[in-house]
mmCIF file of C-alpha atoms in Angstrom:
data_model
loop_
_atom_site.group_PDB
_atom_site.id
_atom_site.type_symbol
_atom_site.label_atom_id
_atom_site.label_comp_id
_atom_site.label_asym_id
_atom_site.label_seq_id
_atom_site.Cartn_x
_atom_site.Cartn_y
_atom_site.Cartn_z
ATOM 1 C CA UNK O 1483 -8.927 -76.743 23.755
ATOM 2 C CA UNK O 1484 -9.457 -73.146 22.898
ATOM 3 C CA UNK O 1485 -7.965 -71.609 19.783
ATOM 4 C CA UNK O 1486 -5.784 -69.429 21.979
ATOM 5 C CA UNK O 1487 -4.188 -72.439 23.684
ATOM 6 C CA UNK O 1488 -3.634 -74.209 20.398
ATOM 7 C CA UNK O 1489 -2.048 -71.071 19.053
ATOM 8 C CA UNK O 1490 0.113 -70.814 22.189
ATOM 9 C CA UNK O 1491 1.355 -74.424 21.844
ATOM 10 C CA UNK O 1492 2.008 -73.812 18.181
ATOM 11 C CA UNK O 1493 4.079 -70.767 18.953
ATOM 12 C CA UNK O 1494 5.895 -72.296 21.986
ATOM 13 C CA UNK O 1495 5.986 -76.105 21.443
ATOM 14 C CA UNK O 1496 9.294 -76.611 23.275
ATOM 15 C CA UNK O 1497 8.630 -74.562 26.436
ATOM 16 C CA UNK O 1498 6.915 -76.937 28.962
ATOM 17 C CA UNK O 1499 7.684 -74.628 31.870
ATOM 18 C CA UNK O 1500 5.508 -71.940 30.338
ATOM 19 C CA UNK O 1501 2.492 -74.324 30.595
ATOM 20 C CA UNK O 1502 2.211 -73.902 34.351
ATOM 21 C CA UNK O 1503 -1.177 -72.268 35.102
ATOM 22 C CA UNK O 1504 0.053 -68.913 36.413
ATOM 23 C CA UNK O 1505 2.749 -68.538 33.802
ATOM 24 C CA UNK O 1506 0.295 -69.615 31.146
ATOM 25 C CA UNK O 1507 -2.225 -66.956 32.188
ATOM 26 C CA UNK O 1508 0.471 -64.273 32.262
ATOM 27 C CA UNK O 1509 1.781 -65.288 28.870
ATOM 28 C CA UNK O 1510 -1.701 -65.400 27.383
ATOM 29 C CA UNK O 1511 -2.442 -61.904 28.747
ATOM 30 C CA UNK O 1512 0.765 -60.598 27.247
ATOM 31 C CA UNK O 1513 -0.050 -62.270 23.941
ATOM 32 C CA UNK O 1514 -3.714 -61.395 23.609
ATOM 33 C CA UNK O 1515 -4.533 -58.400 25.848
ATOM 34 C CA UNK O 1516 -1.466 -56.142 26.143
ATOM 35 C CA UNK O 1517 -1.535 -53.119 23.805
ATOM 36 C CA UNK O 1518 1.927 -53.873 22.493
ATOM 37 C CA UNK O 1519 1.019 -57.450 21.545
ATOM 38 C CA UNK O 1520 0.931 -58.359 17.894
ATOM 39 C CA UNK O 1521 -2.102 -60.662 18.502
ATOM 40 C CA UNK O 1522 -5.745 -59.721 18.903
ATOM 41 C CA UNK O 1523 -7.866 -60.985 21.821
ATOM 42 C CA UNK O 1524 -9.647 -63.344 19.421
ATOM 43 C CA UNK O 1525 -6.447 -65.079 18.510
ATOM 44 C CA UNK O 1526 -6.128 -63.673 15.025
ATOM 45 C CA UNK O 1527 -2.903 -61.983 14.082
ATOM 46 C CA UNK O 1528 -3.117 -58.177 14.062
ATOM 47 C CA UNK O 1529 -0.898 -56.912 11.291
ATOM 48 C CA UNK O 1530 1.247 -53.870 11.844
ATOM 49 C CA UNK O 1531 0.694 -51.091 9.374
ATOM 50 C CA UNK O 1532 2.957 -51.156 6.358
ATOM 51 C CA UNK O 1533 5.840 -48.676 6.444
ATOM 52 C CA UNK O 1534 4.528 -47.368 3.114
ATOM 53 C CA UNK O 1535 1.131 -46.593 4.673
ATOM 54 C CA UNK O 1536 2.367 -45.313 8.022
ATOM 55 C CA UNK O 1537 2.001 -41.486 8.293
ATOM 56 C CA UNK O 1538 5.304 -39.664 8.249
ATOM 57 C CA UNK O 1539 6.072 -37.391 11.204
ATOM 58 C CA UNK O 1540 4.265 -34.069 10.715
ATOM 59 C CA UNK O 1541 2.097 -35.344 7.848
ATOM 60 C CA UNK O 1542 -1.089 -35.085 9.876
ATOM 61 C CA UNK O 1543 -0.198 -31.564 11.003
ATOM 62 C CA UNK O 1544 0.493 -30.479 7.417
ATOM 63 C CA UNK O 1545 -2.805 -31.933 6.236
ATOM 64 C CA UNK O 1546 -4.624 -30.083 9.006
ATOM 65 C CA UNK O 1547 -2.888 -26.830 8.101
ATOM 66 C CA UNK O 1548 -3.821 -27.214 4.450
ATOM 67 C CA UNK O 1549 -7.403 -27.890 5.403
ATOM 68 C CA UNK O 1550 -7.507 -24.797 7.624
ATOM 69 C CA UNK O 1551 -5.862 -22.746 4.891
ATOM 70 C CA UNK O 1552 -8.530 -23.769 2.399
ATOM 71 C CA UNK O 1553 -11.237 -22.934 4.931
ATOM 72 C CA UNK O 1554 -9.748 -19.456 5.371
ATOM 73 C CA UNK O 1555 -9.646 -18.974 1.603
ATOM 74 C CA UNK O 1556 -13.285 -19.929 1.348
ATOM 75 C CA UNK O 1557 -14.158 -17.567 4.187
ATOM 76 C CA UNK O 1558 -12.171 -14.740 2.544
ATOM 77 C CA UNK O 1559 -14.004 -15.267 -0.755
ATOM 78 C CA UNK O 1560 -17.303 -15.193 1.104
ATOM 79 C CA UNK O 1561 -16.372 -11.953 2.888
ATOM 80 C CA UNK O 1562 -15.168 -10.336 -0.351
ATOM 81 C CA UNK O 1563 -18.431 -11.281 -2.052
ATOM 82 C CA UNK O 1564 -20.430 -9.916 0.875
ATOM 83 C CA UNK O 1565 -18.367 -6.703 0.883
ATOM 84 C CA UNK O 1566 -18.799 -6.216 -2.871
ATOM 85 C CA UNK O 1567 -22.560 -6.661 -2.543
ATOM 86 C CA UNK O 1568 -22.660 -4.070 0.255
ATOM 87 C CA UNK O 1569 -20.566 -1.595 -1.740
ATOM 88 C CA UNK O 1570 -22.921 -1.907 -4.710
ATOM 89 C CA UNK O 1571 -25.815 -0.886 -2.493
ATOM 90 C CA UNK O 1572 -24.183 2.298 -1.174
ATOM 91 C CA UNK O 1573 -23.421 5.415 -3.205
ATOM 92 C CA UNK O 1574 -21.584 8.574 -2.274
ATOM 93 C CA UNK O 1575 -22.272 12.037 -3.636
ATOM 94 C CA UNK O 1576 -18.775 13.305 -4.454
ATOM 95 C CA UNK O 1577 -17.782 16.820 -5.506
ATOM 96 C CA UNK O 1578 -14.351 17.263 -7.094
ATOM 97 C CA UNK O 1579 -13.060 20.832 -6.707
ATOM 98 C CA UNK O 1580 -10.587 21.427 -9.518
ATOM 99 C CA UNK O 1581 -11.690 19.607 -12.648
ATOM 100 C CA UNK O 1582 -8.465 19.743 -14.630
ATOM 101 C CA UNK O 1583 -6.553 16.702 -15.882
ATOM 102 C CA UNK O 1584 -6.160 15.107 -12.473
ATOM 103 C CA UNK O 1585 -9.709 15.874 -11.348
ATOM 104 C CA UNK O 1586 -11.113 14.320 -14.526
ATOM 105 C CA UNK O 1587 -8.778 11.358 -14.076
ATOM 106 C CA UNK O 1588 -10.261 10.678 -10.625
ATOM 107 C CA UNK O 1589 -13.826 11.286 -11.820
ATOM 108 C CA UNK O 1590 -13.582 8.519 -14.440
ATOM 109 C CA UNK O 1591 -13.067 5.940 -11.698
ATOM 110 C CA UNK O 1592 -15.290 7.513 -9.032
ATOM 111 C CA UNK O 1593 -18.262 7.649 -11.411
ATOM 112 C CA UNK O 1594 -18.235 3.870 -11.919
ATOM 113 C CA UNK O 1595 -20.056 3.484 -8.611
ATOM 114 C CA UNK O 1596 -20.856 6.933 -7.204
ATOM 115 C CA UNK O 1597 -22.534 10.199 -8.170
ATOM 116 C CA UNK O 1598 -19.832 12.692 -9.141
ATOM 117 C CA UNK O 1599 -19.995 16.431 -9.748
ATOM 118 C CA UNK O 1600 -17.022 18.382 -11.063
ATOM 119 C CA UNK O 1601 -16.523 22.016 -10.068
ATOM 120 C CA UNK O 1602 -13.968 24.391 -11.500
ATOM 121 C CA UNK O 1603 -13.361 27.988 -12.568
ATOM 122 C CA UNK O 1604 -13.118 26.876 -16.194
ATOM 123 C CA UNK O 1605 -15.944 25.408 -18.252
ATOM 124 C CA UNK O 1606 -15.576 21.638 -18.381
ATOM 125 C CA UNK O 1607 -19.201 20.719 -19.038
ATOM 126 C CA UNK O 1608 -18.375 18.728 -22.156
ATOM 127 C CA UNK O 1609 -15.589 16.829 -20.410
ATOM 128 C CA UNK O 1610 -17.895 16.023 -17.501
ATOM 129 C CA UNK O 1611 -20.651 14.827 -19.829
ATOM 130 C CA UNK O 1612 -18.194 12.563 -21.650
ATOM 131 C CA UNK O 1613 -17.172 11.002 -18.334
ATOM 132 C CA UNK O 1614 -20.776 10.640 -17.194
ATOM 133 C CA UNK O 1615 -20.860 13.097 -14.310
ATOM 134 C CA UNK O 1616 -22.385 16.505 -13.571
ATOM 135 C CA UNK O 1617 -20.602 19.864 -13.581
ATOM 136 C CA UNK O 1618 -21.025 23.291 -12.045
ATOM 137 C CA UNK O 1619 -18.947 26.463 -12.074
ATOM 138 C CA UNK O 1620 -17.285 27.295 -8.775
ATOM 139 C CA UNK O 1621 -19.060 30.635 -8.684
ATOM 140 C CA UNK O 1622 -22.407 28.748 -8.716
ATOM 141 C CA UNK O 1623 -21.518 26.131 -6.111
ATOM 142 C CA UNK O 1624 -23.792 27.627 -3.419
ATOM 143 C CA UNK O 1625 -26.878 27.696 -5.628
ATOM 144 C CA UNK O 1626 -26.040 24.207 -6.919
ATOM 145 C CA UNK O 1627 -25.939 22.715 -3.412
ATOM 146 C CA UNK O 1628 -29.117 24.573 -2.449
ATOM 147 C CA UNK O 1629 -30.903 23.015 -5.404
ATOM 148 C CA UNK O 1630 -29.399 19.513 -5.399
ATOM 149 C CA UNK O 1631 -28.403 19.082 -1.766
ATOM 150 C CA UNK O 1632 -25.010 18.800 -0.112
ATOM 151 C CA UNK O 1633 -22.231 16.328 -0.808
ATOM 152 C CA UNK O 1634 -21.014 13.381 1.225
ATOM 153 C CA UNK O 1635 -17.417 13.897 0.092
ATOM 154 C CA UNK O 1636 -15.602 16.994 -1.186
ATOM 155 C CA UNK O 1637 -12.297 16.227 -2.934
ATOM 156 C CA UNK O 1638 -9.983 19.226 -3.345
ATOM 157 C CA UNK O 1639 -7.810 18.537 -6.400
ATOM 158 C CA UNK O 1640 -6.210 21.913 -7.136
ATOM 159 C CA UNK O 1641 -2.539 22.852 -7.517
ATOM 160 C CA UNK O 1642 -0.529 23.013 -4.289
ATOM 161 C CA UNK O 1643 0.064 26.805 -4.396
ATOM 162 C CA UNK O 1644 -3.677 27.429 -4.945
ATOM 163 C CA UNK O 1645 -4.870 25.225 -2.078
ATOM 164 C CA UNK O 1646 -5.209 27.880 0.635
ATOM 165 C CA UNK O 1647 -7.026 30.400 -1.558
ATOM 166 C CA UNK O 1648 -9.377 27.718 -2.827
ATOM 167 C CA UNK O 1649 -10.380 26.618 0.680
ATOM 168 C CA UNK O 1650 -10.849 30.245 1.748
ATOM 169 C CA UNK O 1651 -12.974 31.133 -1.290
ATOM 170 C CA UNK O 1652 -15.467 28.272 -1.011
ATOM 171 C CA UNK O 1653 -18.664 28.627 1.089
ATOM 172 C CA UNK O 1654 -18.468 26.970 4.497
ATOM 173 C CA UNK O 1655 -21.820 25.343 3.868
ATOM 174 C CA UNK O 1656 -20.120 23.151 1.267
ATOM 175 C CA UNK O 1657 -17.878 21.654 3.943
ATOM 176 C CA UNK O 1658 -20.268 21.382 6.886
ATOM 177 C CA UNK O 1659 -20.869 17.755 7.887
ATOM 178 C CA UNK O 1660 -18.951 16.502 4.838
ATOM 179 C CA UNK O 1661 -15.809 14.409 4.482
ATOM 180 C CA UNK O 1662 -13.083 16.688 3.043
ATOM 181 C CA UNK O 1663 -10.316 14.944 1.111
ATOM 182 C CA UNK O 1664 -7.169 16.488 -0.307
ATOM 183 C CA UNK O 1665 -5.066 14.736 -2.943
ATOM 184 C CA UNK O 1666 -1.978 16.953 -2.846
ATOM 185 C CA UNK O 1667 1.552 15.608 -3.248
ATOM 186 C CA UNK O 1668 2.563 17.198 0.068
ATOM 187 C CA UNK O 1669 0.693 16.377 3.231
ATOM 188 C CA UNK O 1670 1.589 18.479 6.269
ATOM 189 C CA UNK O 1671 0.704 21.729 4.479
ATOM 190 C CA UNK O 1672 -2.917 20.815 3.509
ATOM 191 C CA UNK O 1673 -3.434 19.113 6.873
ATOM 192 C CA UNK O 1674 -2.561 22.291 8.763
ATOM 193 C CA UNK O 1675 -4.683 24.421 6.423
ATOM 194 C CA UNK O 1676 -7.771 22.211 6.704
ATOM 195 C CA UNK O 1677 -7.548 21.902 10.475
ATOM 196 C CA UNK O 1678 -7.345 25.677 10.692
ATOM 197 C CA UNK O 1679 -9.950 26.731 8.108
ATOM 198 C CA UNK O 1680 -12.575 24.003 7.825
ATOM 199 C CA UNK O 1681 -15.708 23.886 10.010
ATOM 200 C CA UNK O 1682 -15.323 21.810 13.147
ATOM 201 C CA UNK O 1683 -18.118 19.434 12.134
ATOM 202 C CA UNK O 1684 -16.331 18.305 8.966
ATOM 203 C CA UNK O 1685 -14.239 15.150 8.732
ATOM 204 C CA UNK O 1686 -10.744 15.320 7.206
ATOM 205 C CA UNK O 1687 -8.924 12.648 5.221
ATOM 206 C CA UNK O 1688 -5.452 13.517 3.912
ATOM 207 C CA UNK O 1689 -4.503 11.386 0.897
ATOM 208 C CA UNK O 1690 -1.901 11.145 -1.834
ATOM 209 C CA UNK O 1691 -2.529 8.871 -4.815
ATOM 210 C CA UNK O 1692 1.054 8.097 -5.863
ATOM 211 C CA UNK O 1693 0.060 8.034 -9.524
ATOM 212 C CA UNK O 1694 -1.611 10.197 -12.131
ATOM 213 C CA UNK O 1695 -3.128 10.257 -15.610
ATOM 214 C CA UNK O 1696 0.053 8.842 -17.165
ATOM 215 C CA UNK O 1697 1.093 6.114 -14.709
ATOM 216 C CA UNK O 1698 -2.507 5.140 -13.934
ATOM 217 C CA UNK O 1699 -3.879 5.406 -17.456
ATOM 218 C CA UNK O 1700 -4.706 1.725 -17.869
ATOM 219 C CA UNK O 1701 -4.923 0.429 -14.306
ATOM 220 C CA UNK O 1702 -4.449 1.375 -10.652
ATOM 221 C CA UNK O 1703 -3.349 -2.151 -9.782
ATOM 222 C CA UNK O 1704 -0.418 -2.180 -7.297
ATOM 223 C CA UNK O 1705 -0.120 1.631 -7.372
ATOM 224 C CA UNK O 1706 0.421 3.195 -3.944
ATOM 225 C CA UNK O 1707 -2.285 5.193 -2.202
ATOM 226 C CA UNK O 1708 -1.162 6.981 0.986
ATOM 227 C CA UNK O 1709 -3.696 8.273 3.490
ATOM 228 C CA UNK O 1710 -4.131 9.555 7.035
ATOM 229 C CA UNK O 1711 -7.427 9.663 8.929
ATOM 230 C CA UNK O 1712 -6.738 13.175 10.187
ATOM 231 C CA UNK O 1713 -10.098 13.890 11.833
ATOM 232 C CA UNK O 1714 -13.153 11.646 12.037
ATOM 233 C CA UNK O 1715 -15.541 13.065 14.605
ATOM 234 C CA UNK O 1716 -16.309 10.922 17.641
ATOM 235 C CA UNK O 1717 -19.849 10.209 18.841
ATOM 236 C CA UNK O 1718 -19.360 12.389 21.942
ATOM 237 C CA UNK O 1719 -18.608 15.368 19.715
ATOM 238 C CA UNK O 1720 -21.633 14.709 17.539
ATOM 239 C CA UNK O 1721 -24.067 14.295 20.411
ATOM 240 C CA UNK O 1722 -23.656 17.912 21.470
ATOM 241 C CA UNK O 1723 -24.699 19.245 18.114
ATOM 242 C CA UNK O 1724 -27.414 16.815 16.924
ATOM 243 C CA UNK O 1725 -30.519 18.997 16.607
ATOM 244 C CA UNK O 1726 -29.129 21.048 19.483
ATOM 245 C CA UNK O 1727 -30.611 18.493 21.905
ATOM 246 C CA UNK O 1728 -27.811 16.059 22.472
ATOM 247 C CA UNK O 1729 -29.622 12.952 21.210
ATOM 248 C CA UNK O 1730 -27.125 10.260 22.176
ATOM 249 C CA UNK O 1731 -28.580 7.481 20.015
ATOM 250 C CA UNK O 1732 -28.706 9.695 16.933
ATOM 251 C CA UNK O 1733 -25.141 10.763 17.635
ATOM 252 C CA UNK O 1734 -23.977 7.156 17.699
ATOM 253 C CA UNK O 1735 -25.768 6.441 14.430
ATOM 254 C CA UNK O 1736 -24.124 9.429 12.757
ATOM 255 C CA UNK O 1737 -20.759 8.322 14.094
ATOM 256 C CA UNK O 1738 -21.211 4.937 12.457
ATOM 257 C CA UNK O 1739 -22.301 6.548 9.191
ATOM 258 C CA UNK O 1740 -19.228 8.808 9.216
ATOM 259 C CA UNK O 1741 -16.887 5.876 9.746
ATOM 260 C CA UNK O 1742 -18.654 3.959 6.965
ATOM 261 C CA UNK O 1743 -18.359 7.018 4.721
ATOM 262 C CA UNK O 1744 -14.583 7.080 5.143
ATOM 263 C CA UNK O 1745 -14.317 3.345 4.532
ATOM 264 C CA UNK O 1746 -16.619 3.579 1.524
ATOM 265 C CA UNK O 1747 -14.416 6.266 -0.022
ATOM 266 C CA UNK O 1748 -11.224 4.293 0.675
ATOM 267 C CA UNK O 1749 -12.878 1.234 -0.869
ATOM 268 C CA UNK O 1750 -12.819 2.972 -4.259
ATOM 269 C CA UNK O 1751 -9.038 2.644 -4.279
ATOM 270 C CA UNK O 1752 -9.053 -0.790 -2.642
ATOM 271 C CA UNK O 1753 -11.390 -2.152 -5.311
ATOM 272 C CA UNK O 1754 -9.104 -0.800 -8.029
ATOM 273 C CA UNK O 1755 -6.202 -2.792 -6.567
ATOM 274 C CA UNK O 1756 -4.171 0.037 -5.025
ATOM 275 C CA UNK O 1757 -1.573 -0.652 -2.345
ATOM 276 C CA UNK O 1758 -3.153 1.036 0.661
ATOM 277 C CA UNK O 1759 -0.519 2.716 2.857
ATOM 278 C CA UNK O 1760 -1.754 4.377 6.031
ATOM 279 C CA UNK O 1761 0.883 6.704 7.484
ATOM 280 C CA UNK O 1762 1.200 10.088 9.137
ATOM 281 C CA UNK O 1763 1.498 13.236 7.053
ATOM 282 C CA UNK O 1764 4.866 13.934 8.676
ATOM 283 C CA UNK O 1765 6.296 10.566 7.640
ATOM 284 C CA UNK O 1766 4.889 10.967 4.134
ATOM 285 C CA UNK O 1767 6.673 14.278 3.588
ATOM 286 C CA UNK O 1768 9.951 12.910 4.934
ATOM 287 C CA UNK O 1769 9.782 10.013 2.468
ATOM 288 C CA UNK O 1770 8.559 12.183 -0.425
ATOM 289 C CA UNK O 1771 11.482 14.619 -0.175
ATOM 290 C CA UNK O 1772 13.898 11.766 -0.885
ATOM 291 C CA UNK O 1773 11.790 10.085 -3.541
ATOM 292 C CA UNK O 1774 9.234 12.203 -5.394
ATOM 293 C CA UNK O 1775 10.955 15.585 -5.050
ATOM 294 C CA UNK O 1776 14.429 14.281 -5.915
ATOM 295 C CA UNK O 1777 12.991 12.432 -8.946
ATOM 296 C CA UNK O 1778 11.408 15.659 -10.236
ATOM 297 C CA UNK O 1779 14.560 17.611 -9.417
ATOM 298 C CA UNK O 1780 16.827 15.265 -11.387
ATOM 299 C CA UNK O 1781 14.349 15.134 -14.258
ATOM 300 C CA UNK O 1782 14.267 18.937 -14.509
ATOM 301 C CA UNK O 1783 18.075 19.194 -14.267
ATOM 302 C CA UNK O 1784 18.629 16.622 -16.999
ATOM 303 C CA UNK O 1785 16.003 18.324 -19.143
ATOM 304 C CA UNK O 1786 18.125 21.494 -18.985
ATOM 305 C CA UNK O 1787 21.034 19.539 -20.491
ATOM 306 C CA UNK O 1788 18.953 18.719 -23.556
ATOM 307 C CA UNK O 1789 19.406 14.950 -23.392
ATOM 308 C CA UNK O 1790 18.176 13.078 -26.470
ATOM 309 C CA UNK O 1791 18.111 9.440 -27.548
ATOM 310 C CA UNK O 1792 21.132 8.067 -29.450
ATOM 311 C CA UNK O 1793 21.708 4.909 -31.556
ATOM 312 C CA UNK O 1794 23.810 3.350 -28.756
ATOM 313 C CA UNK O 1795 21.539 3.960 -25.757
ATOM 314 C CA UNK O 1796 21.901 1.571 -22.843
ATOM 315 C CA UNK O 1797 18.938 0.404 -20.809
ATOM 316 C CA UNK O 1798 20.028 2.705 -17.973
ATOM 317 C CA UNK O 1799 20.076 5.752 -20.277
ATOM 318 C CA UNK O 1800 16.665 4.826 -21.659
ATOM 319 C CA UNK O 1801 15.377 4.849 -18.080
ATOM 320 C CA UNK O 1802 16.944 8.286 -17.589
ATOM 321 C CA UNK O 1803 15.110 9.635 -20.643
ATOM 322 C CA UNK O 1804 11.895 8.098 -19.327
ATOM 323 C CA UNK O 1805 12.441 9.884 -16.010
ATOM 324 C CA UNK O 1806 12.895 13.199 -17.823
ATOM 325 C CA UNK O 1807 9.735 12.696 -19.868
ATOM 326 C CA UNK O 1808 7.580 11.582 -16.939
ATOM 327 C CA UNK O 1809 8.605 14.340 -14.531
ATOM 328 C CA UNK O 1810 8.585 17.167 -17.080
ATOM 329 C CA UNK O 1811 5.099 16.221 -18.273
ATOM 330 C CA UNK O 1812 3.864 17.361 -14.854
ATOM 331 C CA UNK O 1813 3.292 21.063 -14.308
ATOM 332 C CA UNK O 1814 5.909 23.441 -12.953
ATOM 333 C CA UNK O 1815 3.397 24.320 -10.216
ATOM 334 C CA UNK O 1816 3.624 20.745 -8.944
ATOM 335 C CA UNK O 1817 7.431 20.846 -8.882
ATOM 336 C CA UNK O 1818 7.418 24.219 -7.151
ATOM 337 C CA UNK O 1819 4.850 22.975 -4.632
ATOM 338 C CA UNK O 1820 6.984 19.914 -3.840
ATOM 339 C CA UNK O 1821 9.830 22.297 -3.016
ATOM 340 C CA UNK O 1822 8.061 25.140 -1.212
ATOM 341 C CA UNK O 1823 5.456 23.245 0.803
ATOM 342 C CA UNK O 1824 7.586 20.321 1.998
ATOM 343 C CA UNK O 1825 9.967 21.466 4.697
ATOM 344 C CA UNK O 1826 12.279 18.516 3.951
ATOM 345 C CA UNK O 1827 12.875 19.432 0.293
ATOM 346 C CA UNK O 1828 15.393 22.242 0.956
ATOM 347 C CA UNK O 1829 17.593 19.805 2.910
ATOM 348 C CA UNK O 1830 17.369 17.303 0.071
ATOM 349 C CA UNK O 1831 18.506 19.979 -2.401
ATOM 350 C CA UNK O 1832 21.505 20.913 -0.209
ATOM 351 C CA UNK O 1833 22.490 17.264 0.206
ATOM 352 C CA UNK O 1834 22.329 16.782 -3.563
ATOM 353 C CA UNK O 1835 24.645 19.752 -4.095
ATOM 354 C CA UNK O 1836 27.082 18.366 -1.536
ATOM 355 C CA UNK O 1837 26.941 14.926 -3.150
ATOM 356 C CA UNK O 1838 27.761 16.454 -6.546
ATOM 357 C CA UNK O 1839 30.751 18.305 -5.071
ATOM 358 C CA UNK O 1840 31.941 15.140 -3.313
ATOM 359 C CA UNK O 1841 31.777 13.086 -6.499
ATOM 360 C CA UNK O 1842 33.618 15.784 -8.458
ATOM 361 C CA UNK O 1843 36.294 15.967 -5.751
ATOM 362 C CA UNK O 1844 36.792 12.181 -5.853
ATOM 363 C CA UNK O 1845 37.235 12.335 -9.622
ATOM 364 C CA UNK O 1846 39.797 15.142 -9.319
ATOM 365 C CA UNK O 1847 41.661 13.287 -6.585
ATOM 366 C CA UNK O 1848 41.849 10.130 -8.681
ATOM 367 C CA UNK O 1849 42.967 12.167 -11.692
ATOM 368 C CA UNK O 1850 45.709 13.762 -9.591
ATOM 369 C CA UNK O 1851 46.970 10.378 -8.382
ATOM 370 C CA UNK O 1852 46.891 9.052 -11.908
ATOM 371 C CA UNK O 1853 48.900 12.037 -13.135
ATOM 372 C CA UNK O 1854 51.484 11.650 -10.355
ATOM 373 C CA UNK O 1855 51.842 7.980 -11.155
ATOM 374 C CA UNK O 1856 52.348 8.653 -14.868
ATOM 375 C CA UNK O 1857 54.990 11.340 -14.173
ATOM 376 C CA UNK O 1858 56.812 9.020 -11.809
ATOM 377 C CA UNK O 1859 56.827 6.293 -14.448
ATOM 378 C CA UNK O 1860 58.277 8.683 -17.033
ATOM 379 C CA UNK O 1861 61.121 9.698 -14.709
ATOM 380 C CA UNK O 1862 61.872 6.049 -13.933
ATOM 381 C CA UNK O 1863 62.069 5.262 -17.647
ATOM 382 C CA UNK O 1864 64.437 8.200 -18.289
ATOM 383 C CA UNK O 1865 66.707 7.109 -15.438
ATOM 384 C CA UNK O 1866 66.934 3.605 -16.860
ATOM 385 C CA UNK O 1867 67.870 4.941 -20.299
ATOM 386 C CA UNK O 1868 70.575 7.187 -18.803
ATOM 387 C CA UNK O 1869 71.945 4.312 -16.752
ATOM 388 C CA UNK O 1870 72.251 2.125 -19.831
ATOM 389 C CA UNK O 1871 73.965 4.960 -21.699
ATOM 390 C CA UNK O 1872 76.612 5.220 -18.959
#
């Protein structure tokens, strides 16, 4: 007798009818061969998995997701390491036109990785040497480039009202084939000027670092950097002017180098932890009129009132004083430029005036109602006294 039969008789000792040959074979198949059977084909009992060990619904999927997530993290770290190694190998020659406070502020970070030259009408040689970059006077810029070669990137960091004259006064050779970057607080104005005045073979990147020497003194982490790729020449445009022969392969190579040049410049701000915000110049100015301009406007207005700290200052009032200090530390030229060269600023000023009138009117209306209510109460009290007297 086989072990299976013995096991069958042990399990079903009181079922003689099941011992008929056909029924026996069917029963044995159900017991030993069917997938749902709790017995193995060898006759040994196959234990069901413990409820404690059985995978909960979705547990396998979650484990897979976590595994994929970790793989992506590893891949991201690998890409970041590869990118950092590539950035260390490439250097840009950057010229900063306008080497005042903001120009020097940018140069301190740019010079960590790239070759920087400051250029200005004033003499900032000592400041440039302290930062670790070169310097030349704007009047000598042509001879400087003839001696040392052209620049990959030209950053124009002058005051908004001086932007047009600065672009017009500089030699066109400085801009030819270079990436021209503005860092003005308004965007449509410099965009229009550069598209009109710069050589056609220059690339244009409109940017606005939403911070300065005060707010970015210790770190650029999480500070906003707005930019628009206004004009990056396509390969078809470059082919027609490469050595005057239309070398298609050389044109494609220059196209790639121009794209890399833009990305390499943007990487300066990415590596410093800035929040990179790509948007059109038009959208930027619409947002700025209701944020940057109105902040400067309120700061200047409150400054005129002569607000000072008191022993009972609230947190809100402390923030107001901080707003006054921050905005008024910037030059009047910046404030004027935010107004004159952003077509949305005049509307913002009118809306602020209307809002002030509306708030004043609401206060007067409430005061009038309060007065009417108090007069009515007085008359009611007098009537009650007279009634009691009668």
